[in-house]
Coordinates of C-alpha atoms in Angstrom, one line a residue:
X23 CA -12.3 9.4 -23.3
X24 CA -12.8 10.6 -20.0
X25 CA -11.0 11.9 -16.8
X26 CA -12.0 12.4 -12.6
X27 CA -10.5 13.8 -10.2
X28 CA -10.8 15.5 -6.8
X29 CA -10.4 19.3 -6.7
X30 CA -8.0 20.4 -4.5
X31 CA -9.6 23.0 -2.3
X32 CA -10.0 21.6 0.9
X33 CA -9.6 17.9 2.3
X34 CA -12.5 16.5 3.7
X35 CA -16.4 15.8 2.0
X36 CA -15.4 16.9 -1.4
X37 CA -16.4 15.2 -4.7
X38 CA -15.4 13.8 -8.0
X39 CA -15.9 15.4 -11.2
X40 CA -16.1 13.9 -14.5
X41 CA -14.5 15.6 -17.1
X42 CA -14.6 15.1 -21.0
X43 CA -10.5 15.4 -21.9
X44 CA -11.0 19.2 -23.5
X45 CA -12.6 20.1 -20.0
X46 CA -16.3 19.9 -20.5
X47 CA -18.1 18.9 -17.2
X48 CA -20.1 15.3 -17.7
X49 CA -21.0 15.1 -14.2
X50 CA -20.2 15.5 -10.5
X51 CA -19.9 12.2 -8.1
X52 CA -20.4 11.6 -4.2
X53 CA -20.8 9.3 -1.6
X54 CA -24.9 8.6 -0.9
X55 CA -26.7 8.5 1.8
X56 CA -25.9 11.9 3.2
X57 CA -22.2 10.9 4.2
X58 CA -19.3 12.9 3.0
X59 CA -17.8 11.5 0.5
X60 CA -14.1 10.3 1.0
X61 CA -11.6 10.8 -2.0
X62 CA -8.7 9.1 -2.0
X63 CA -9.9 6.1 -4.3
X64 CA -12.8 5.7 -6.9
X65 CA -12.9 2.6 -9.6
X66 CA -15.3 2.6 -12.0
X67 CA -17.2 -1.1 -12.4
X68 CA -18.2 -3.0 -16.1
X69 CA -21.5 -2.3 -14.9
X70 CA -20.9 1.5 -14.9
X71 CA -21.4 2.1 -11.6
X72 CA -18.6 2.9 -9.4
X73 CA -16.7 2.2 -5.5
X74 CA -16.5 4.9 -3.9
X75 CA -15.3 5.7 0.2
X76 CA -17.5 7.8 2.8
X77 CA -16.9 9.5 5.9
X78 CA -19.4 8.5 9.1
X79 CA -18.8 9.6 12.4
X80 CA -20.2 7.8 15.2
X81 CA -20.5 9.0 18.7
X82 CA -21.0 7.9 22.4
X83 CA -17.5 5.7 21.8
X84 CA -15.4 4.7 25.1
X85 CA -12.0 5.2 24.1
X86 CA -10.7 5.4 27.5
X87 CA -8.2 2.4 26.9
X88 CA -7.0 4.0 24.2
X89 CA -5.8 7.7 25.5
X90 CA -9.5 8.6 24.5
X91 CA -12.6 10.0 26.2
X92 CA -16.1 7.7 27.7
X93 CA -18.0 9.7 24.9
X94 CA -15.4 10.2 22.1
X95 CA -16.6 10.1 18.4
X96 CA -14.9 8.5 15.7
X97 CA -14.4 9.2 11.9
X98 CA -15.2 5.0 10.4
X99 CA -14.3 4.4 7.2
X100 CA -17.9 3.4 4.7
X101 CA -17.7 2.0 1.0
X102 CA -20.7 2.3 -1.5
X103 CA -21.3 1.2 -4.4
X104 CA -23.3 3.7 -6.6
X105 CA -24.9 4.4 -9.7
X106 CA -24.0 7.4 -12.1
X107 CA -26.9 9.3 -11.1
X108 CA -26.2 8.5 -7.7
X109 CA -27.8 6.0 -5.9
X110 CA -26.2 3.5 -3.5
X111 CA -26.8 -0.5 -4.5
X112 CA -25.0 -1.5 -2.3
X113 CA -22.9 0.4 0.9
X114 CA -20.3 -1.7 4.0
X115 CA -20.0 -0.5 7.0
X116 CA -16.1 -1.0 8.8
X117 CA -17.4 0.0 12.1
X118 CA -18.1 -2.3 14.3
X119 CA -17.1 -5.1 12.1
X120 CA -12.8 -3.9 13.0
X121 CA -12.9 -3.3 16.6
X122 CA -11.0 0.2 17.7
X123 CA -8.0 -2.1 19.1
X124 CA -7.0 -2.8 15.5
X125 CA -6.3 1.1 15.2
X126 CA -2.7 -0.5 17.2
X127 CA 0.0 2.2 16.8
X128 CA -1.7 4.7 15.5
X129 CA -3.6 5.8 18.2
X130 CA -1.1 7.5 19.7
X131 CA -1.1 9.9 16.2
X132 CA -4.8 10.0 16.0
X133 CA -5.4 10.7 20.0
X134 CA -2.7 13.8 19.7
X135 CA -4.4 15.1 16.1
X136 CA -8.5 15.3 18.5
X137 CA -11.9 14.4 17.8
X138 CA -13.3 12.9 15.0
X139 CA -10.6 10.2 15.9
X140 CA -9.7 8.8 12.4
X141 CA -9.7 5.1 13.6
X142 CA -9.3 3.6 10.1
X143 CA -8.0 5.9 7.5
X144 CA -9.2 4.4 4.1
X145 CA -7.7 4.6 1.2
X146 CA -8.2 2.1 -2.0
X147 CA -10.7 -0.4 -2.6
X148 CA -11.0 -3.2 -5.8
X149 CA -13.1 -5.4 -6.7
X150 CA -13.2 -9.1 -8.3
X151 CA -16.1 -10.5 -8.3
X152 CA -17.5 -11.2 -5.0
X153 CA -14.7 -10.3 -3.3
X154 CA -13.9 -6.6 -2.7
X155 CA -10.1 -5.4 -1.5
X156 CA -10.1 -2.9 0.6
X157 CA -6.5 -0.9 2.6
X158 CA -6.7 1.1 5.7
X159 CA -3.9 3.2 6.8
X160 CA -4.2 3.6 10.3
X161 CA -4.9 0.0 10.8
X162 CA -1.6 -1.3 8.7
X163 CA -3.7 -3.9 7.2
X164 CA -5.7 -4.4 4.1
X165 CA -9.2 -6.8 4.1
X166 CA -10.7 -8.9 2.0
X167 CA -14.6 -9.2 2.5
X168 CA -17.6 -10.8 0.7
X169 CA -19.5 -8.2 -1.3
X170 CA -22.6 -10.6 -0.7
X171 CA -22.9 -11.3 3.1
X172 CA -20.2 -8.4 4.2
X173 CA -18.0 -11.0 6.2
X174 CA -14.2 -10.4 6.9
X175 CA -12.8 -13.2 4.5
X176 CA -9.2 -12.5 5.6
X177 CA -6.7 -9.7 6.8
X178 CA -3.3 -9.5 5.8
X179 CA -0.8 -7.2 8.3
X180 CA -1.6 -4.8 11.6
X181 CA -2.9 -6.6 14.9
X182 CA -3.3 -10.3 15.0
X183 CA -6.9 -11.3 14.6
X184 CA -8.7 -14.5 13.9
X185 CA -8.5 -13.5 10.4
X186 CA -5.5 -12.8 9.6
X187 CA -3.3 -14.4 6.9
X188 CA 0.0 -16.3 8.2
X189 CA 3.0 -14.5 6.4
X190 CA 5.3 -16.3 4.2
X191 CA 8.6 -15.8 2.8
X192 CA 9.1 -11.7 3.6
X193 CA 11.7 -10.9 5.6
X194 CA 9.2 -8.8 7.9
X195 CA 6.5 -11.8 8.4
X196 CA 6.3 -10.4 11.8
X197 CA 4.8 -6.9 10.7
X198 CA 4.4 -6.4 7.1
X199 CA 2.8 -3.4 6.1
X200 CA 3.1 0.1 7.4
X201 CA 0.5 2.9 6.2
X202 CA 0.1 0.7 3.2
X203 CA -2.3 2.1 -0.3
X204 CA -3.3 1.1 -3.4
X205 CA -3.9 -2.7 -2.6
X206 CA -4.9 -4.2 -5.7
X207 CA -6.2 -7.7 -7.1
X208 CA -3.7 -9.7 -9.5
X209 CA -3.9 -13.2 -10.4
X210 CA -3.6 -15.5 -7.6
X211 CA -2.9 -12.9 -4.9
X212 CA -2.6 -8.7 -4.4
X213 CA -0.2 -6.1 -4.9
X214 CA 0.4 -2.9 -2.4
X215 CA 2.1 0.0 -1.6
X216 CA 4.0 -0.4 1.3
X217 CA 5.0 3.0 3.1
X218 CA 6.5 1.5 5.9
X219 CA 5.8 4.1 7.4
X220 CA 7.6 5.4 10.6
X221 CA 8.7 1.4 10.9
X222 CA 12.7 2.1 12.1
X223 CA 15.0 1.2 9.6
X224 CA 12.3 -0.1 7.1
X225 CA 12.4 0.9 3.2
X226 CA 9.2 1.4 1.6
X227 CA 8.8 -1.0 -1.0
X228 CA 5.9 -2.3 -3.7
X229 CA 5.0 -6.0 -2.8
X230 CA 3.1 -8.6 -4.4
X231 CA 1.4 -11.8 -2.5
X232 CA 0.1 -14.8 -3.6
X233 CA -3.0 -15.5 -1.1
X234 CA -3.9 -19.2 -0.4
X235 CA -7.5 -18.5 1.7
X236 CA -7.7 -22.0 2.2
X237 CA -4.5 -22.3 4.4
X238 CA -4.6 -18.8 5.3
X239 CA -1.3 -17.7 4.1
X240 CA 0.1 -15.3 2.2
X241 CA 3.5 -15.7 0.5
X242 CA 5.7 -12.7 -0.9
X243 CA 6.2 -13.1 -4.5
X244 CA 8.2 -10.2 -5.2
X245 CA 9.4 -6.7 -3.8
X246 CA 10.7 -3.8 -5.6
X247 CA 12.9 -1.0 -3.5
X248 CA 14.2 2.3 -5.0
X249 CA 17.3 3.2 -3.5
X250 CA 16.7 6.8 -4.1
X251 CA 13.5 6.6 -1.8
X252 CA 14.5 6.2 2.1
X253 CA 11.1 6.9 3.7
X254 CA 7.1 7.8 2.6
X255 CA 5.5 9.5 4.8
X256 CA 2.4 8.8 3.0
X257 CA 0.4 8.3 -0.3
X258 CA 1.7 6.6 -3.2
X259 CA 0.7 3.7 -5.2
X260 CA 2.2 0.4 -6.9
X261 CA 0.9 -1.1 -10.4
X262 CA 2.3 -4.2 -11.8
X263 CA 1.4 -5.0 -15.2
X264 CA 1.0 -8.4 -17.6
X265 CA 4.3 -8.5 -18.4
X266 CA 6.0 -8.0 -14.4
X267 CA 6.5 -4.2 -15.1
X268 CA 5.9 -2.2 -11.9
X269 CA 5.0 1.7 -11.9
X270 CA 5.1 2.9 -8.7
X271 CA 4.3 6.3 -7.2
X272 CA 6.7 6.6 -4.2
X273 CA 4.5 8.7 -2.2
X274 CA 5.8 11.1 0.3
X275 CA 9.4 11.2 0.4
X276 CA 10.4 14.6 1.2
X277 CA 10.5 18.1 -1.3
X278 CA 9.8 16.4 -4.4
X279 CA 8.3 13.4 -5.2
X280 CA 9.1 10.5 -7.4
X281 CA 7.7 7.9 -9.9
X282 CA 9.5 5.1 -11.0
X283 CA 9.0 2.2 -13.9
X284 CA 11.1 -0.8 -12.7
X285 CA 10.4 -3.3 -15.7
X286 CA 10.8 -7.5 -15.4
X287 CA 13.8 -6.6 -17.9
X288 CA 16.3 -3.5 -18.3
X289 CA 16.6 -0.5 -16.3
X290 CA 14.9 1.4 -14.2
X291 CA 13.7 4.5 -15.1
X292 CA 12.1 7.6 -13.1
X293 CA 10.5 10.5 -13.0
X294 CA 10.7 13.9 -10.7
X295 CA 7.6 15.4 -9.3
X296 CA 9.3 18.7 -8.0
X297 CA 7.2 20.8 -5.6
X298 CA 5.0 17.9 -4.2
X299 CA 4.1 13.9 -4.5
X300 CA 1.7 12.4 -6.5
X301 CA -0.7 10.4 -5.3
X302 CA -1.3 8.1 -7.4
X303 CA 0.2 6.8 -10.7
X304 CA -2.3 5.2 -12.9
X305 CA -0.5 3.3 -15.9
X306 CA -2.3 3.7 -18.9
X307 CA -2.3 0.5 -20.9
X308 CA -5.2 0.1 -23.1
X309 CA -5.4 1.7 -26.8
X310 CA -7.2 5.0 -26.0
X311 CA -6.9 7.8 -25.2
X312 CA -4.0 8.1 -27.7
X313 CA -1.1 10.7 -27.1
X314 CA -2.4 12.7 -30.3
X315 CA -6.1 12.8 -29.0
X316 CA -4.9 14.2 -25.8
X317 CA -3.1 16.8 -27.5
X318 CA -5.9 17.9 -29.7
X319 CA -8.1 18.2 -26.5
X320 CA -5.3 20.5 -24.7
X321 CA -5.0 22.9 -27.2
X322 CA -9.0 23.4 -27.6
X323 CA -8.5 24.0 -23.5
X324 CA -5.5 26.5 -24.4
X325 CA -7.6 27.9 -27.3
X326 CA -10.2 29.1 -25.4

């Protein structure tokens, strides 16, 4: 019976509001511990309290090797865990556990856009028990990480490390995500938006592994292109449901944007986002709020 959402003045260190669905303020969320909060993802847990992303720049960096300065000061990626009222429970830090080489490609974009350098980018996190799923843009990759002792369990695309997953089955094994979002837990592996971006001759697409820690591999399940979509520059999002329904938010692809359901059976079908993208497309698949109750609430708003 309730909605959040980032207002749109601004980008950076703004916060969620919690709205009833006729408008009425409930509250206002950020990020604790005096770091600005970061917006692009927030889940609510069972417990009530949510995931949320902060901003925390960190100085006296030598980024020499990387086109940078000896005392350069980066923008790292943080994720809390806080209560309603506020208070962190617990917080993970992605400096200095991913070293700045993993930034790869990107640094090139980041050096040319100046200081804070934005060495991870951020942009979803999930949770499933223990484990908590995190993507970051400017590193190509998404991690999986112990909530308990904060270790790197394992780290599918970007620069090779010790921990990363052995590709299986997808025609791009060699590189396979590109300014990925919206990685997500399913069973027996993860889902993710895959921008590709500014890979040549790549089409974004919406994939789904199945992730074996124990041999360290992860095996493409399925993929879903949209012929209609031919590059995203960024944003977007990729849901697959129960039933092997996908709704995917293409992201960035040029004057308009686009949203597509591609179900297991029948045709596609889409919808135009003219004037902009969205950035996420949340399927809404439980009972409530229904269609009529969201009526009711817009016409108090329209009432007023």
């Amino acid at each position: 019976g309730t909605l959040v959402y980032a207002p749109v003045e601004g980008v950076d260190f703004r916060q969620y509001v919690i709205r009833s669905l006729d408008g009425r303020k409930i509250r206002s969320l950020k990020a604790g511990n005096g770091l600005g909060t970061d917006i692009h993802d927030l889940q609510q847990l069972a417990n009530g309290n949510f995931m949320i992303g902060a901003h925390r720049n960190v100085g006296g960096i030598d980024a020499t090797r990387f086109g940078g300065t000896s005392n350069s000061t980066i923008d790292t990626a943080t994720v809390q865990e806080v209560t309603p009222r506020g208070r962190v429970v617990w917080s993970w830090n992605a400096y200095p556990r991913i070293k700045l080489g993993e930034t790869g490609r990107w640094w090139k974009t980041i050096g040319a856009w100046g200081q804070p350098y934005d060495v991870h980018h951020w942009n979803s996190v999930d949770r499933d028990g223990r484990r908590i799923l995190l993507s970051f843009r400017h590193l190509d990759a998404v991690f999986c990480i112990d909530r308990q002792t904060g270790r790197i369990l394992w780290k599918l695309g970007g620069t090779r490390t010790p921990k990363s997953l052995k590709v299986v089955g997808d025609p791009r094994a060699g590189y396979p995500l590109g300014g990925q979002h919206d990685a997500r837990f399913v069973p027996g592996g993860i889902t993710v938006f895959d921008n590709s971006t500014n890979l040549t001759r790549r089409q974004p697409r919406a994939v789904r592994y199945r992730i074996d820690s124990v041999r360290r591999r992860a095996t493409l399940v399925s993929q879903v292109t949209d012929p209609a979509v031919g590059v995203s520059v960024g944003i977007g999002s990729a849901r697959l449901d129960r039933n092997g329904n996908w709704t995917i938010g293409w992201g960035a692809i040029g004057q308009n944007g686009l949203i597509g359901i591609y179900p297991a059976k029948g045709s596609a079908s889409r919808l135009r986002t003219p004037g902009g993208a969205s950035y996420r497309a949340n399927p809404v698949t439980s009972r409530q709020p229904t269609i009529e109750r969201l009526r009711r609430a817009m016409n108090r708003i329209a009432s007023r």
